Short mmCIF file of C-alpha atoms and ligand atoms in Angstrom, two decimals:
data_model
loop_
_atom_site.label_atom_id
_atom_site.label_comp_id
_atom_site.label_asym_id
_atom_site.label_seq_id
_atom_site.Cartn_x
_atom_site.Cartn_y
_atom_site.Cartn_z
CA MET A 1 -3.59 7.93 -5.54
CA ILE A 2 -2.56 5.88 -8.57
CA PRO A 3 -5.37 3.61 -9.88
CA THR A 4 -3.71 0.13 -9.95
CA ALA A 5 -1.93 -0.54 -6.67
CA LEU A 6 0.54 -3.20 -7.91
CA GLN A 7 1.44 -1.74 -11.28
CA PRO A 8 4.53 0.49 -11.45
CA TYR A 9 4.22 3.59 -13.61
CA GLU A 10 7.13 5.12 -15.46
CA ALA A 11 8.74 8.19 -13.92
CA GLU A 12 11.64 10.33 -15.09
CA VAL A 13 14.51 11.70 -13.03
CA VAL A 14 14.43 15.50 -13.16
CA GLU A 15 17.47 15.93 -10.94
CA ASN A 16 19.77 13.84 -8.72
CA THR A 17 21.28 15.95 -5.92
CA VAL A 18 24.06 14.67 -3.66
CA GLU A 19 23.14 15.72 -0.08
CA ALA A 20 26.16 14.18 1.69
CA GLU A 21 28.40 11.18 1.18
CA GLY A 22 26.10 8.23 0.39
CA ILE A 23 22.89 10.30 0.55
CA PHE A 24 21.14 11.72 -2.49
CA THR A 25 17.75 13.17 -3.46
CA LEU A 26 15.94 12.06 -6.62
CA ARG A 27 13.46 14.63 -7.95
CA LEU A 28 10.95 12.76 -10.11
CA ARG A 29 7.90 13.24 -12.29
CA PHE A 30 5.66 10.72 -14.03
CA THR A 31 6.18 10.62 -17.77
CA ASP A 32 2.38 10.58 -18.18
CA ALA A 33 1.37 14.21 -17.54
CA ASP A 34 -2.20 13.26 -16.66
CA LEU A 35 -1.00 10.77 -14.04
CA GLN A 36 1.38 13.36 -12.62
CA ARG A 37 -1.48 15.85 -12.33
CA ARG A 38 -3.68 13.32 -10.47
CA TYR A 39 -0.92 12.00 -8.18
CA SER A 40 -1.39 13.01 -4.52
CA PHE A 41 0.11 11.86 -1.24
CA GLN A 42 0.34 12.69 2.47
CA PRO A 43 3.52 13.39 4.49
CA GLY A 44 4.87 10.11 5.86
CA GLN A 45 3.58 7.93 3.01
CA PHE A 46 6.02 6.04 0.79
CA ASN A 47 6.44 4.87 -2.80
CA MET A 48 7.94 1.64 -4.16
CA LEU A 49 10.83 2.65 -6.48
CA TYR A 50 11.56 0.03 -9.14
CA LEU A 51 14.99 0.15 -10.75
CA PHE A 52 14.37 -1.82 -13.93
CA GLY A 53 16.12 -5.19 -13.89
CA VAL A 54 17.51 -4.72 -10.38
CA GLY A 55 14.70 -4.52 -7.82
CA GLU A 56 12.17 -2.49 -5.93
CA VAL A 57 12.51 -0.63 -2.58
CA PRO A 58 10.18 1.36 -0.30
CA ILE A 59 11.22 5.01 0.07
CA SER A 60 9.42 7.86 1.89
CA ILE A 61 8.18 10.89 0.00
CA VAL A 62 9.90 14.01 1.35
CA SER A 63 8.29 16.69 -0.77
CA ASP A 64 5.17 18.66 0.15
CA PRO A 65 1.70 17.72 -1.16
CA LEU A 66 1.45 21.28 -2.55
CA ASP A 67 4.55 20.75 -4.74
CA GLU A 68 2.87 20.16 -8.07
CA HIS A 69 4.35 18.24 -10.99
CA LEU A 70 7.37 16.87 -9.03
CA PHE A 71 8.10 14.65 -6.04
CA ASP A 72 11.32 14.01 -4.12
CA HIS A 73 12.88 10.96 -2.45
CA THR A 74 15.98 11.29 -0.23
CA ILE A 75 17.86 7.99 -0.20
CA ARG A 76 20.80 6.48 1.63
CA THR A 77 22.95 4.08 -0.39
CA VAL A 78 23.01 0.79 1.54
CA GLY A 79 22.76 -2.02 -1.02
CA ARG A 80 22.02 -3.18 -4.55
CA VAL A 81 18.92 -1.14 -5.42
CA THR A 82 19.81 2.08 -3.61
CA GLU A 83 23.32 1.92 -5.12
CA GLY A 84 21.77 1.64 -8.60
CA LEU A 85 19.32 4.48 -7.90
CA SER A 86 22.24 6.71 -6.84
CA ARG A 87 23.67 6.41 -10.36
CA LEU A 88 20.51 7.69 -12.11
CA ARG A 89 20.83 11.00 -13.88
CA ALA A 90 18.37 13.55 -15.33
CA GLY A 91 16.28 11.89 -18.03
CA ASP A 92 16.76 8.31 -16.73
CA ARG A 93 13.56 6.31 -16.10
CA LEU A 94 12.35 4.11 -13.24
CA GLY A 95 9.07 2.58 -12.09
CA ILE A 96 6.94 4.04 -9.28
CA ARG A 97 3.94 2.58 -7.48
CA GLY A 98 2.23 4.24 -4.55
CA PRO A 99 1.70 6.21 -2.47
CA TYR A 100 1.23 3.60 0.26
CA GLY A 101 0.57 3.45 3.96
CA ARG A 102 -0.67 5.68 6.71
CA GLY A 103 1.26 8.96 6.99
CA TRP A 104 1.80 11.41 9.85
CA PRO A 105 -1.25 12.77 11.77
CA MET A 106 -0.92 16.29 10.34
CA GLN A 107 -4.61 17.13 10.78
CA ALA A 108 -4.55 16.05 14.45
CA ALA A 109 -1.39 18.15 14.99
CA ARG A 110 -3.05 21.38 13.78
CA GLY A 111 -3.20 23.99 16.57
CA LYS A 112 -0.74 22.00 18.71
CA ASP A 113 2.93 22.16 19.64
CA VAL A 114 4.93 19.79 17.46
CA VAL A 115 8.06 17.90 18.56
CA VAL A 116 9.98 16.20 15.75
CA VAL A 117 12.73 13.81 16.86
CA SER A 118 15.06 12.00 14.51
CA GLY A 119 18.25 10.08 14.87
CA GLY A 120 20.95 8.83 12.61
CA LEU A 121 21.94 9.96 9.17
CA GLY A 122 19.26 12.34 7.84
CA CYS A 123 15.89 10.83 8.62
CA ALA A 124 13.78 11.33 5.52
CA PRO A 125 10.28 10.65 6.94
CA VAL A 126 10.42 13.56 9.41
CA MET A 127 11.75 15.94 6.74
CA SER A 128 8.26 15.83 5.26
CA VAL A 129 6.78 16.94 8.61
CA ILE A 130 9.18 19.86 9.00
CA ASN A 131 8.57 20.95 5.39
CA TYR A 132 4.81 20.69 5.95
CA VAL A 133 4.77 22.74 9.18
CA THR A 134 7.14 25.46 7.97
CA ARG A 135 5.05 25.88 4.82
CA ARG A 136 1.86 26.32 6.91
CA ARG A 137 3.47 28.01 9.90
CA GLY A 138 0.33 29.77 11.22
CA GLU A 139 -1.58 26.48 11.56
CA PHE A 140 0.70 24.97 14.22
CA ARG A 141 2.07 26.17 17.57
CA HIS A 142 5.73 25.81 18.59
CA LEU A 143 7.87 23.57 16.37
CA ASN A 144 10.73 21.73 18.12
CA VAL A 145 13.18 19.96 15.80
CA VAL A 146 15.42 17.55 17.70
CA GLN A 147 18.20 15.70 15.86
CA GLY A 148 20.64 13.27 17.43
CA VAL A 149 23.75 11.97 15.66
CA LYS A 150 26.52 9.62 16.79
CA ALA A 151 29.38 11.84 15.63
CA ALA A 152 29.44 15.50 14.59
CA CYS A 153 30.42 14.50 11.03
CA ASP A 154 27.11 12.57 10.69
CA LEU A 155 25.04 15.77 10.68
CA ILE A 156 23.74 16.44 7.19
CA TRP A 157 21.74 19.44 5.97
CA PRO A 158 23.35 22.03 8.36
CA ASP A 159 22.05 24.73 5.98
CA LYS A 160 18.45 23.56 6.41
CA TYR A 161 18.70 23.68 10.22
CA ALA A 162 20.07 27.24 9.96
CA VAL A 163 17.05 28.29 7.84
CA TRP A 164 14.52 26.58 10.15
CA GLN A 165 16.17 28.21 13.20
CA ASN A 166 15.13 31.59 11.83
CA GLN A 167 11.48 30.62 11.43
CA PRO A 168 9.04 32.04 14.01
CA ASP A 169 8.16 29.81 17.01
CA THR A 170 10.80 27.24 16.10
CA SER A 171 13.54 25.63 18.21
CA ILE A 172 16.34 23.51 16.79
CA VAL A 173 18.13 21.16 19.19
CA ILE A 174 21.03 19.13 17.79
CA SER A 175 23.31 16.86 19.77
CA ALA A 176 26.18 14.52 18.91
CA ASP A 177 27.19 11.63 21.16
CA SER A 178 30.77 12.74 20.54
CA ALA A 179 32.20 15.90 18.97
CA ASP A 180 35.43 17.90 18.82
CA ALA A 181 35.86 21.35 20.35
CA GLY A 182 34.26 23.90 18.02
CA TRP A 183 31.08 21.84 17.48
CA PRO A 184 28.38 24.54 17.82
CA HIS A 185 25.64 22.22 19.16
CA HIS A 186 25.13 20.00 22.23
CA THR A 187 27.13 16.90 23.15
CA GLY A 188 25.57 13.77 24.67
CA SER A 189 22.21 12.07 24.29
CA VAL A 190 19.41 14.21 22.83
CA LEU A 191 17.13 12.64 25.44
CA ASN A 192 18.85 14.79 28.08
CA LEU A 193 17.62 17.90 26.27
CA PHE A 194 13.88 17.18 26.21
CA ASP A 195 13.31 19.15 29.43
CA SER A 196 14.43 22.31 27.60
CA LEU A 197 11.90 21.95 24.74
CA THR A 198 8.97 24.33 24.35
CA PHE A 199 5.65 22.50 24.52
CA ASP A 200 2.45 22.16 26.50
CA PRO A 201 2.15 18.41 27.31
CA ALA A 202 -1.64 18.52 27.07
CA ASN A 203 -1.47 20.03 23.59
CA THR A 204 1.50 18.37 21.90
CA VAL A 205 2.16 15.83 19.16
CA LEU A 206 5.51 14.01 18.89
CA MET A 207 6.62 12.56 15.54
CA THR A 208 9.80 10.51 15.50
CA CYS A 209 11.83 8.29 13.20
CA GLY A 210 15.22 6.68 13.42
CA PRO A 211 16.65 3.71 15.31
CA GLU A 212 13.89 1.88 17.24
CA GLY A 213 15.76 2.30 20.54
CA LEU A 214 15.81 6.08 20.14
CA MET A 215 12.13 6.24 19.14
CA ARG A 216 11.11 4.14 22.13
CA ALA A 217 13.24 6.20 24.53
CA ALA A 218 11.84 9.45 23.07
CA CYS A 219 8.26 8.24 23.57
CA GLN A 220 8.98 7.10 27.13
CA LYS A 221 10.61 10.44 27.95
CA MET A 222 7.67 12.40 26.50
CA GLN A 223 5.27 10.26 28.53
CA THR A 224 7.14 11.11 31.73
CA LEU A 225 6.81 14.78 30.70
CA GLY A 226 3.01 14.33 30.49
CA VAL A 227 2.26 13.66 26.79
CA ALA A 228 -0.36 10.92 26.24
CA ALA A 229 0.68 7.76 24.32
CA GLU A 230 -1.88 8.43 21.57
CA ASN A 231 -0.10 11.73 20.78
CA LEU A 232 3.28 10.02 20.29
CA TRP A 233 3.86 8.83 16.69
CA LEU A 234 6.67 6.72 15.18
CA SER A 235 7.59 5.77 11.61
CA MET A 236 8.64 2.10 11.42
CA GLU A 237 10.87 0.41 8.83
CA ARG A 238 10.63 -3.23 7.80
CA ASN A 239 11.76 -5.09 4.69
CA MET A 240 8.92 -4.99 2.17
CA HIS A 241 7.86 -6.88 -0.89
CA CYS A 242 4.26 -6.24 -1.98
CA ALA A 243 3.58 -3.00 0.00
CA VAL A 244 -0.17 -3.73 -0.05
CA GLY A 245 -0.68 -6.07 2.91
CA GLN A 246 -0.56 -9.33 0.90
CA CYS A 247 2.83 -11.02 1.39
CA GLY A 248 3.51 -10.72 5.13
CA HIS A 249 7.15 -9.55 4.70
CA CYS A 250 6.59 -6.49 6.87
CA GLN A 251 4.58 -8.09 9.67
CA PHE A 252 4.94 -6.34 13.04
CA GLY A 253 2.90 -8.03 15.75
CA GLY A 254 -0.66 -8.08 14.45
CA ALA A 255 -0.01 -5.30 11.94
CA PHE A 256 1.57 -4.96 8.51
CA VAL A 257 3.88 -1.94 8.39
CA CYS A 258 3.09 -1.32 4.69
CA ARG A 259 -0.68 -1.20 5.16
CA ASP A 260 -1.30 -0.23 8.81
CA GLY A 261 1.80 2.03 9.10
CA PRO A 262 4.52 2.97 8.49
CA VAL A 263 3.36 5.60 11.00
CA PHE A 264 1.92 4.15 14.24
CA SER A 265 1.01 5.69 17.58
CA TYR A 266 2.91 4.60 20.66
CA ALA A 267 -0.44 3.55 22.12
CA GLU A 268 -0.75 1.04 19.26
CA ILE A 269 2.74 -0.47 19.18
CA GLY A 270 4.65 0.68 22.28
CA HIS A 271 4.30 -2.78 23.87
CA LEU A 272 5.97 -4.41 20.81
CA LEU A 273 9.06 -2.19 20.67
CA GLY A 274 12.26 -3.80 21.86
CA ASN A 275 10.83 -7.35 21.54
CA LYS A 276 13.12 -9.21 19.16
CA GLY A 277 11.37 -11.28 16.48
CA VAL A 278 7.98 -9.55 16.73
C1 FAD B 1 8.27 2.58 4.80
C2 FAD B 1 9.74 2.70 4.51
C3 FAD B 1 10.26 3.93 4.15
C4 FAD B 1 11.61 4.06 3.86
N1 FAD B 1 12.09 5.29 3.51
C5 FAD B 1 13.38 5.43 3.21
C6 FAD B 1 13.88 6.70 2.79
O1 FAD B 1 13.15 7.69 2.70
N2 FAD B 1 15.20 6.78 2.47
C7 FAD B 1 16.04 5.69 2.56
O2 FAD B 1 17.22 5.84 2.27
N3 FAD B 1 15.60 4.48 2.94
C8 FAD B 1 14.30 4.33 3.26
N4 FAD B 1 13.83 3.09 3.64
C9 FAD B 1 14.79 1.95 3.69
C10 FAD B 1 15.01 1.40 2.28
O3 FAD B 1 13.81 0.80 1.81
C11 FAD B 1 16.12 0.33 2.31
O4 FAD B 1 17.34 0.98 2.61
C12 FAD B 1 16.24 -0.35 0.94
O5 FAD B 1 15.14 -1.22 0.77
C13 FAD B 1 17.55 -1.12 0.83
O6 FAD B 1 17.56 -1.76 -0.43
P1 FAD B 1 18.94 -2.15 -1.17
O7 FAD B 1 18.63 -3.11 -2.25
O8 FAD B 1 19.69 -0.93 -1.54
O9 FAD B 1 19.74 -2.83 -0.01
P2 FAD B 1 19.77 -4.40 0.36
O10 FAD B 1 20.87 -5.00 -0.43
O11 FAD B 1 18.41 -4.99 0.28
O12 FAD B 1 20.13 -4.29 1.91
C14 FAD B 1 21.29 -3.63 2.39
C15 FAD B 1 21.19 -3.56 3.92
O13 FAD B 1 20.04 -2.77 4.31
C16 FAD B 1 19.16 -3.55 5.13
N5 FAD B 1 17.75 -3.22 4.76
C17 FAD B 1 17.15 -3.47 3.59
N6 FAD B 1 15.88 -3.01 3.59
C18 FAD B 1 15.68 -2.46 4.80
C19 FAD B 1 14.60 -1.83 5.44
N7 FAD B 1 13.41 -1.65 4.84
N8 FAD B 1 14.76 -1.40 6.69
C20 FAD B 1 15.92 -1.55 7.33
N9 FAD B 1 17.00 -2.13 6.79
C21 FAD B 1 16.88 -2.59 5.55
C22 FAD B 1 19.47 -5.00 4.82
O14 FAD B 1 19.13 -5.85 5.91
C23 FAD B 1 20.97 -4.92 4.57
O15 FAD B 1 21.68 -4.92 5.79
C24 FAD B 1 12.48 2.93 3.95
C25 FAD B 1 11.96 1.69 4.32
C26 FAD B 1 10.61 1.57 4.60
C27 FAD B 1 10.06 0.25 5.00
S1 FES B 2 5.13 -5.79 2.25
FE1 FES B 2 3.73 -7.39 1.83
S2 FES B 2 2.44 -7.38 3.55
FE2 FES B 2 3.67 -5.59 3.81
#
């Protein structure tokens, strides 16, 4: 944890890797070696990235807490700040404050089956879960990685899925709403494939991120398969400003996503999902 919550600290780009069109990973380190040494975070937490003179955005941390001296952010270019961040090169500087928020329940998931569900173009918050479990494989039971995309061409990181597929006790389930002949995965909604996953409902944790509709449907489906609402976890996204529970920009019902989330259990927020304007 960095000492002053609202003050950005200078970090340096070590590498900017293009993952797919419009998606890139910034590998960073603080320019102050002592700060870098003391910096620690949990999977699912986020940093505020400040592109000097342009603006500041919340971005999840995808690297593993054991990765010393460096931390990674995988970012989709959608607007002014993310566009500017995509142009940074090795040696360029930016401001970082964080880590913020409540991350994934990795301690509670120990000794359990894990189901990771994501939708859309490369969902960064669950990458940190998959990295965490594969790095500590003996501490968790079966790992199910479920990825849904609209079109086959939206699937990024095919190489990573191929590597995870060869891990022990791991299932990879990928489906595209539409795909041409030759697509090696499933076609149709990923929700239709949940019955084929490997998990014991009484001993399972679901972690999901992506479009709210998909997360809600995934939680409902897991509930019908016998998993309790308090073992279903979602990572929420809201526009943010302060990131420390002061400005109200990220209000979600009675909670602030920056302070009380971004990871919530379905038991906490299930009743709010799908209600416009909450
Ligand atoms: C906790 C958290 C973690 C996040 N992690 C990641 C991540 O790991 N990788 C990543 O690429 N993005 C992540 N985001 C989303 C990212 O913060 C936004 O894409 C970014 O703020 C857009 O800024 P911009 O200036 O580039 O775009 P803007 O010009 O501000 O906006 C461009 C478009 O994106 C929409 N938008 C802006 N901010 C958000 C937001 N927070 N949620 C949904 N839509 C938004 C706007 O409504 C607009 O349509 C995260 C958001 C939150 C709240
Ligand atoms: S961003 Fe200010 S309260 Fe959450």
